[in-house]
XYZ file of C-alpha atoms in Angstrom:
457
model
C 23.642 36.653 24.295
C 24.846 33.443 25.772
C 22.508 30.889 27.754
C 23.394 31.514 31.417
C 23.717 28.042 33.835
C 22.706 29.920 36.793
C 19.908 31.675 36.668
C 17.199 30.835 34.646
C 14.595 34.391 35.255
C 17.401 36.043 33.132
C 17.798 33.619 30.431
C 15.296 35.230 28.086
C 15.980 36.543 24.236
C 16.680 39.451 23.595
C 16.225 42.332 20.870
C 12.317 41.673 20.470
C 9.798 43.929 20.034
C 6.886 44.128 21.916
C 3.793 42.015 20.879
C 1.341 42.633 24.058
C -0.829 44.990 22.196
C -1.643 43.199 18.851
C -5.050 42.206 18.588
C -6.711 39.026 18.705
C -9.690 37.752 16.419
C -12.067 35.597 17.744
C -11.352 32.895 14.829
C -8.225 32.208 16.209
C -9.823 30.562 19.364
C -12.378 28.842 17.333
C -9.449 27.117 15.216
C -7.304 26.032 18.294
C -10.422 24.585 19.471
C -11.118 22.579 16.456
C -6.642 21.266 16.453
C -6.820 20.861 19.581
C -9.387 17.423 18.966
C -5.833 16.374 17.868
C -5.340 16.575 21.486
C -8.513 14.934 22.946
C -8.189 11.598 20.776
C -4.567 11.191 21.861
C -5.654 11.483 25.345
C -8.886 9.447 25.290
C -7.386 6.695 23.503
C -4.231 6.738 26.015
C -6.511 7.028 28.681
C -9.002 4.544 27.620
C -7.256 1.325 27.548
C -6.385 1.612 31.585
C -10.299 1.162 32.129
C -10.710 -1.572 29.452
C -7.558 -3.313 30.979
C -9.689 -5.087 33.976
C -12.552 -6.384 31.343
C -10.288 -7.724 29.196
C -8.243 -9.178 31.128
C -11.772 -11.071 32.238
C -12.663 -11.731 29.346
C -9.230 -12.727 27.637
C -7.065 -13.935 30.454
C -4.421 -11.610 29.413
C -0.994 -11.489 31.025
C 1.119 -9.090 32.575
C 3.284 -9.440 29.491
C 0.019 -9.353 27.222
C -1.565 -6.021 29.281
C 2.016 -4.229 28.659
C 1.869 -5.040 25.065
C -1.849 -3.738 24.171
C -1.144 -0.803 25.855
C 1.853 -0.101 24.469
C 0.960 -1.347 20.693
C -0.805 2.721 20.518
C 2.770 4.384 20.978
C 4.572 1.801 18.690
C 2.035 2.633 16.266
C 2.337 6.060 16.339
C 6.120 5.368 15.251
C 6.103 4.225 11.742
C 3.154 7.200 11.597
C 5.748 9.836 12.984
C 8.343 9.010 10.003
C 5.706 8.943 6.909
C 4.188 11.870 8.163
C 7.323 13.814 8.581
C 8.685 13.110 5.023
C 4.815 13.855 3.932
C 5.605 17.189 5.435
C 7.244 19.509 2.801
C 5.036 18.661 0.706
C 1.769 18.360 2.059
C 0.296 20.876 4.763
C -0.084 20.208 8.521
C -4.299 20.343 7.980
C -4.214 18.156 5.643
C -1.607 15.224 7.445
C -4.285 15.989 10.190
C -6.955 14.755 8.033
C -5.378 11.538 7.403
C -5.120 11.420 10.919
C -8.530 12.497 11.772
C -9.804 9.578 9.112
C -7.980 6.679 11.114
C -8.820 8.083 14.482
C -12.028 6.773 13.036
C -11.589 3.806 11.989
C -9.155 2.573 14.060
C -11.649 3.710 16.960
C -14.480 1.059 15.818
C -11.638 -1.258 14.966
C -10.661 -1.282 18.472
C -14.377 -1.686 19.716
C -15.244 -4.872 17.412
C -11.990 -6.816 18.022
C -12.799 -10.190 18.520
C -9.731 -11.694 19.386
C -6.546 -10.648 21.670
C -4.417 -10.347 18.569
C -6.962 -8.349 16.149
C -7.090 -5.786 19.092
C -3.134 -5.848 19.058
C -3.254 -4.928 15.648
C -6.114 -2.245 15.675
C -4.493 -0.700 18.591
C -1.003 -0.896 16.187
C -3.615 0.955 13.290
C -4.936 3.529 15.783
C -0.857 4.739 16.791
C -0.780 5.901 13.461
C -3.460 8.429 14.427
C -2.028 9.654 17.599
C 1.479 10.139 16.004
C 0.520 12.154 13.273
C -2.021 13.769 16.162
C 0.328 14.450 18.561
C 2.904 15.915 16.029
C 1.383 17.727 13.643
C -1.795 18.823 16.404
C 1.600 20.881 17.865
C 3.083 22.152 15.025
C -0.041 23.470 13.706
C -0.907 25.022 17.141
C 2.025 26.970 17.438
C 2.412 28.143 13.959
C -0.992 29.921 13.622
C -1.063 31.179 17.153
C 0.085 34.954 17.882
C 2.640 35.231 19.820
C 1.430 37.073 23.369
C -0.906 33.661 23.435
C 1.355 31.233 21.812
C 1.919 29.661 25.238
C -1.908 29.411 25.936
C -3.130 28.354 22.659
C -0.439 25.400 22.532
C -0.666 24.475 26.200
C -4.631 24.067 25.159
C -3.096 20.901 23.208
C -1.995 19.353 26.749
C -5.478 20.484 28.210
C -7.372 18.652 25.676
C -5.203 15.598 25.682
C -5.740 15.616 30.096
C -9.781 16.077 29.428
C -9.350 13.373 26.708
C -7.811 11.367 29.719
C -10.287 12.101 31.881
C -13.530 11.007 29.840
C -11.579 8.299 29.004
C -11.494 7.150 33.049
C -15.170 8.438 33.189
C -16.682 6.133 30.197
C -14.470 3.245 31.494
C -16.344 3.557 34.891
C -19.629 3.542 33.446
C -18.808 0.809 31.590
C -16.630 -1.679 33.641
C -18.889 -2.772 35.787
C -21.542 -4.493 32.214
C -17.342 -5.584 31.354
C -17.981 -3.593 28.315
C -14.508 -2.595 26.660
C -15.779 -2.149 23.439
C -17.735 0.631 24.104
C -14.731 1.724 26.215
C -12.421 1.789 23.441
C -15.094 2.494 20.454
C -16.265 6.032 21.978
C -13.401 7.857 20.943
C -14.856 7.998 17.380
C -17.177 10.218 17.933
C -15.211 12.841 18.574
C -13.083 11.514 15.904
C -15.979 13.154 13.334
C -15.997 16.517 15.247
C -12.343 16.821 14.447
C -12.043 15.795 10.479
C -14.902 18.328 10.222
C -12.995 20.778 11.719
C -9.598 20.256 10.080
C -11.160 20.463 6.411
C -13.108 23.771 7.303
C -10.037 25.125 8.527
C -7.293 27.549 6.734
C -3.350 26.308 5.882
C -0.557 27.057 8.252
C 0.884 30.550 7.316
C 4.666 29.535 7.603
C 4.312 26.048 5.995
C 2.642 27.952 2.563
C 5.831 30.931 2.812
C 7.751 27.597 3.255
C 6.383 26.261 -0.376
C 6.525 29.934 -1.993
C 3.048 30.637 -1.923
C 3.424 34.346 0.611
C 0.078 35.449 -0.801
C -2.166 32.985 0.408
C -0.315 32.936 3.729
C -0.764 36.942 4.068
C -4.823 36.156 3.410
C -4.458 33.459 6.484
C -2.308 35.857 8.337
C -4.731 38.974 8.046
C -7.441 36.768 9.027
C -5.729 35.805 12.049
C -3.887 38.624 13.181
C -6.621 41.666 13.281
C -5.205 43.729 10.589
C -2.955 43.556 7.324
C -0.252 45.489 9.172
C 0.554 43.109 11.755
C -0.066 40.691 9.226
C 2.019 42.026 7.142
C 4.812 42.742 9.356
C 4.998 38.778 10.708
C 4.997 37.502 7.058
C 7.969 39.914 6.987
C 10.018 37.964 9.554
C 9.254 34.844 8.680
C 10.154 35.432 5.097
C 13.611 37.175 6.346
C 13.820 33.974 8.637
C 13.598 31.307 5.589
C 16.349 32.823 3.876
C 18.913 32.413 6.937
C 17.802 28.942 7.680
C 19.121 25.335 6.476
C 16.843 22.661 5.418
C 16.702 18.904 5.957
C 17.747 16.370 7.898
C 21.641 17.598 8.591
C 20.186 20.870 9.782
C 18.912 19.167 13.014
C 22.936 18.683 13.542
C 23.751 22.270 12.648
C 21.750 25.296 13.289
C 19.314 22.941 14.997
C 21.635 20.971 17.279
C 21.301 22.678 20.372
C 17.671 23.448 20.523
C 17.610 19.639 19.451
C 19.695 18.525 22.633
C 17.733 20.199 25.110
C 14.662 18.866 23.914
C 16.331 15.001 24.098
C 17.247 15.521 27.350
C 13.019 16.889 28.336
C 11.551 13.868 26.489
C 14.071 11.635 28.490
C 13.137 13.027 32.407
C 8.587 13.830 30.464
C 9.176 9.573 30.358
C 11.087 8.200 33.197
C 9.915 10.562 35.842
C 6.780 7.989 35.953
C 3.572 10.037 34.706
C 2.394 6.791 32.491
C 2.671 4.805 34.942
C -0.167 6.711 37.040
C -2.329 7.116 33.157
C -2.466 3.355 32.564
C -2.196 1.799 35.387
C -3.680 3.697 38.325
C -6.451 0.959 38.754
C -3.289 -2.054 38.924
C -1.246 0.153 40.980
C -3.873 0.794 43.370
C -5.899 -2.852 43.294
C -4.006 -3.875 46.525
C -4.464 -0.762 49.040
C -6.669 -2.539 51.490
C -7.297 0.652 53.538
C -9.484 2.019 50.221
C -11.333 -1.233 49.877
C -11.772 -2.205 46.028
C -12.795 1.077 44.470
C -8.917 1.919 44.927
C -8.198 2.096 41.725
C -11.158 3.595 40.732
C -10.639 6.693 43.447
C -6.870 6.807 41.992
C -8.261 7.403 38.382
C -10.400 9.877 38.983
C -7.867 11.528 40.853
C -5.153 11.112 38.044
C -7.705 12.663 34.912
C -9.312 15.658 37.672
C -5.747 16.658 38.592
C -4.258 16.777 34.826
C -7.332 18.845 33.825
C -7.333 21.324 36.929
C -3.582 21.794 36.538
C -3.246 22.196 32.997
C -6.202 24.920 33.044
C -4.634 26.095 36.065
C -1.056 26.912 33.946
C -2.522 27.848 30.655
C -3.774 31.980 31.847
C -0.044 31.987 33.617
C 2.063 29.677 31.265
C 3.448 33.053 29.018
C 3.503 35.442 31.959
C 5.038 33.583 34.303
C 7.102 31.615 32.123
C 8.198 28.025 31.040
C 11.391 27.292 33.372
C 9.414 28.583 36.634
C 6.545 26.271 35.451
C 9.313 23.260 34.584
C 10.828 23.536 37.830
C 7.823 23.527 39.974
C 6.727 21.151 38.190
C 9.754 18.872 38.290
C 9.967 19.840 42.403
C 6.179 18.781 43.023
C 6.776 15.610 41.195
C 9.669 14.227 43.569
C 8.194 15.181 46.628
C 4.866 13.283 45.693
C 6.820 10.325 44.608
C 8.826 9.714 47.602
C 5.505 9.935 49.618
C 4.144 7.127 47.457
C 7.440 4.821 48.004
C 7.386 5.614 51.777
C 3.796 5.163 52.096
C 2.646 2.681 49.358
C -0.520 1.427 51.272
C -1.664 4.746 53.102
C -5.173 4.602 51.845
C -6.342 8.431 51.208
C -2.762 9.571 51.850
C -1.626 7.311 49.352
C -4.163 8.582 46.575
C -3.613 12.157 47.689
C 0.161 12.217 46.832
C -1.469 10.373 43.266
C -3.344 13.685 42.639
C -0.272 15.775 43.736
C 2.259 14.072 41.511
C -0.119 14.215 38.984
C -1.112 17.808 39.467
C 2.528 18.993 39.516
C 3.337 17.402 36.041
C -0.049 19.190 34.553
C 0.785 22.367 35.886
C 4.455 22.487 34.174
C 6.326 19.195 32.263
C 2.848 17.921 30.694
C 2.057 21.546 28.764
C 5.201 23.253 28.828
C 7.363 20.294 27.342
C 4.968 20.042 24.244
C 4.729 24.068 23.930
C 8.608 23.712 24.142
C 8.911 21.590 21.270
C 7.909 23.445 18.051
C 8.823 26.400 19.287
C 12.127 26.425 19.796
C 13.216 24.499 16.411
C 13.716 26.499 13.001
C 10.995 26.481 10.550
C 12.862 24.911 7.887
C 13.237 21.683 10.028
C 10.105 22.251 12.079
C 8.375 19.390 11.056
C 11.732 16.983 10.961
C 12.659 18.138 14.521
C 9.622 17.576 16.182
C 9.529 14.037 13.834
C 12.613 13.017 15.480
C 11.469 14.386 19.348
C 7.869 12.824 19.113
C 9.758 9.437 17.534
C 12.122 9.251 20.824
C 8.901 10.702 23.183
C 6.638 7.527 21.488
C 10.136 5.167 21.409
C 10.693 5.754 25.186
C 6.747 5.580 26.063
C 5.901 2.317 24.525
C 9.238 0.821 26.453
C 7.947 2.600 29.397
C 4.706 1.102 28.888
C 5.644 -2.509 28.417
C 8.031 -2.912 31.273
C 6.093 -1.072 33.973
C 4.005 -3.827 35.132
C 6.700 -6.294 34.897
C 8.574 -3.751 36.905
C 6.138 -2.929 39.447
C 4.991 -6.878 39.588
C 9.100 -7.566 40.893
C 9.923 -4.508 43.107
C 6.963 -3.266 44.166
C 7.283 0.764 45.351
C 10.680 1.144 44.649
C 9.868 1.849 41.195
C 8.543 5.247 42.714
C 11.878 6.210 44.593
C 13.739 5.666 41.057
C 11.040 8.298 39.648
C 11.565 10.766 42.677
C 15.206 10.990 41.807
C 14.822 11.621 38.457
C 12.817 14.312 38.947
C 15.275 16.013 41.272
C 17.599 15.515 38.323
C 15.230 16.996 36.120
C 14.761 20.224 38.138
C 18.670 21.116 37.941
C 18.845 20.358 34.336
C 16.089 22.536 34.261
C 17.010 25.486 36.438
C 20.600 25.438 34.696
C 20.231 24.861 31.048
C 16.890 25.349 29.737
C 16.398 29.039 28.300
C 13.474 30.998 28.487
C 10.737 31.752 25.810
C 7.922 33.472 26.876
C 7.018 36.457 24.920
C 8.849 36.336 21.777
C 7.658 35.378 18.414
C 9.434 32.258 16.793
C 11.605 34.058 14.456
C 13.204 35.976 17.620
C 13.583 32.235 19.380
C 15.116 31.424 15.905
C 17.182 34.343 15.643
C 18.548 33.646 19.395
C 20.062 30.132 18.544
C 21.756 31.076 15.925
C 23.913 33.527 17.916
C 24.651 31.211 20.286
């Protein structure tokens, strides 16, 4: 069956059987909870440095040039993190790289707080982007490989909701703690929950299809029946994945193979998840908003709050509907919400509550569809075999395009003001043709069918 460019409520695979009645075990909620830490710590740390911004710029006279840089030192870390990590891969097994993670979210967290200098924090903020890339990959991965398939879609997109409550404590600890100018316990609170997840990763089990990868089909049946309410559906799953290994390539030249075309839509989604201006709203709501006189000077605050309440409430709000409704209905409202908000903000830059209103409402559109969806997208539609390198190479151009985002948006906004918004606007109307023409549905089949489906072409 060939991808359709017209209409996208057709484009889905076909040939699947039915998974709506397979059971669920309660573990497998408990397990996505603990992963999906992976998901808070990403988002806290993100979120955290746009309320320790204002004290440190007290406190260090920092720049516009030196504000871009700390903030975007995380996602330049997370680079060098994304490659070792997705070599480490074959070999080692996505708990464990989370480990490793889970250990420097830790230390990189109290690094961060005890910095003593503008460059030490450079470099701990450098340290701790090795935590969110391995995080944000291998939090995914992980995710989507132990999750059943009528849920897939829920239990991944409950990555994106813990990274958007992540953001949101983030904006809540940085109010609390502005005002005493204390950054360091802005930027040191995220290892708490740092523990909470390295506790969790060691207590729980292997991914199933990374241990059939290696050879080792009994343990991954034990980790399968444990999961999937009985040893015949476990049974049965191991059964497709095994008959999926044997069709699929491996390595690197795969991704320009059998894995090309997944690989080129997902290019194309990283490039409009970037440039359609969501980080500019996470880091610097309180410098975008500093100068709307009508909202006197908690502006920025207001726009915060506004920017963490509507991820969370929008992300929750997809995650019960983000399998039955689907993820090119949720891409394209999501992509249509987003332009209409940002040409309000570029007509209407200094609007006070109007203003802040179309914050929440651009925010709120990209929570309900390209902030979930995009990072369900992304494991699921690459092979097994070249899983781990795919999603390497997609979170490496995600992190690549962020931290360029990140450093030239205040330089940006600094020389033309809300035009920058009008430039995200049509991007996003871009987005939602690409979307509505070439992105094919996924909802409801397991990842061997998606598998099977790009291989006919």
């Amino acid at each position: 069956m060939s991808v359709s460019a017209t209409d996208s409520t057709s484009r889905s695979l076909p040939g699947a059987r039915d998974h709506a009645s397979e059971p669920i075990p309660g573990k497998v909620y408990l397990i996505a909870v603990l992963a999906g830490f992976s998901g808070l710590l990403y988002g806290y740390d993100s979120g955290a440095i746009s309320g320790a911004l204002p004290p440190l710029t007290a406190d260090f006279g920092l720049s516009a040039q030196q504000q871009g840089l700390i903030t975007s030192l995380l996602l330049w870390g997370a680079l060098p993190a994304i490659v070792g990590a997705t070599l480490a891969a074959r070999r080692y097994d996505r708990r464990h790289i989370l480990i490793v993670g889970a250990i420097i979210f830790v230390v990189g967290s109290l690094a961060n707080a005890f910095a003593p200098s503008p460059e030490f924090l450079m470099g701990a903020r450098f340290f701790l982007g090795f935590a969110v890339g391995i995080a944000n990959m291998f939090g995914l991965i992980y995710l989507s490989e132990l999750a059943p398939t009528r849920i897939r879609g829920m239990l991944t997109g409950m990555y994106q909701l813990t990274v958007n409550v992540g953001i949101l404590c983030a904006y809540i600890v940085g109010d609390l703690f502005q005002d005493a100018g204390s950054w360091e316990w802005i930027l040191g609170v995220g290892a708490i929950p740092a523990v909470v997840f390295l506790i969790g990763m060691v207590l729980a089990p292997a991914s199933p299809r990374w241990l059939m990868m290696r050879g080792r089909d009994q343990e991954a049946l034990r980790v399968l029946g444990s999961l999937r309410g009985g040893s015949d559906y476990a049974e049965r799953e191991a059964a497709e994945i095994r008959e999926s290994l044997e069709r699929q390539k491996s390595g690197f030249s795969a991704l320009f193979s059998t894995a090309r075309r997944p690989m080129l839509v997902l290019a194309v989604l990283t490039f409009f998840q970037v440039f359609t201006g969501i980080n500019a709203v996470v880091y610097y709501a309180p410098i975008i908003f500093e100068d709307v006189q009508s909202m006197g000077a908690n502006a920025g605050m207001i726009a915060n709050y506004g920017v963490g309440i509507a991820l969370v409430v929008s992300t929750a709000v997809a995650l019960p509907i983000i399998d039955r409704l689907g993820r090119v209905k949720l891409l394209a409202i999501s992509m249509a919400g987003q332009a209409i908000a940002m040409v309000v903000l570029w007509l209407l830059p200094d609007a006070g509550a109007v203003t802040i209103a179309a914050v929440f409402v651009y925010t709120f559109a990209f929570g309900i569809g390209l902030g979930p969806v995009f990072w369900l997208y992304v494991p699921e539609v690459l092979p097994l075999q070249v899983r781990a390198i795919g999603v390497g190479v997609i979170t490496f151009l995600q992190y690549t395009l962020n931290a360029i985002f990140a450093a030239a948006f205040p330089v940006a906004l600094e020389r033309w003001g809300a035009t920058v918004f009008l430039v995200f606007a049509l991007l996003s109307i871009v987005a939602f043709v690409y979307v509505i023409r070439r992105v094919p549905e996924t909802s409801g089949r397991s990842l061997e069918e998606i598998e099977a489906f790009w291989r006919k072409g």
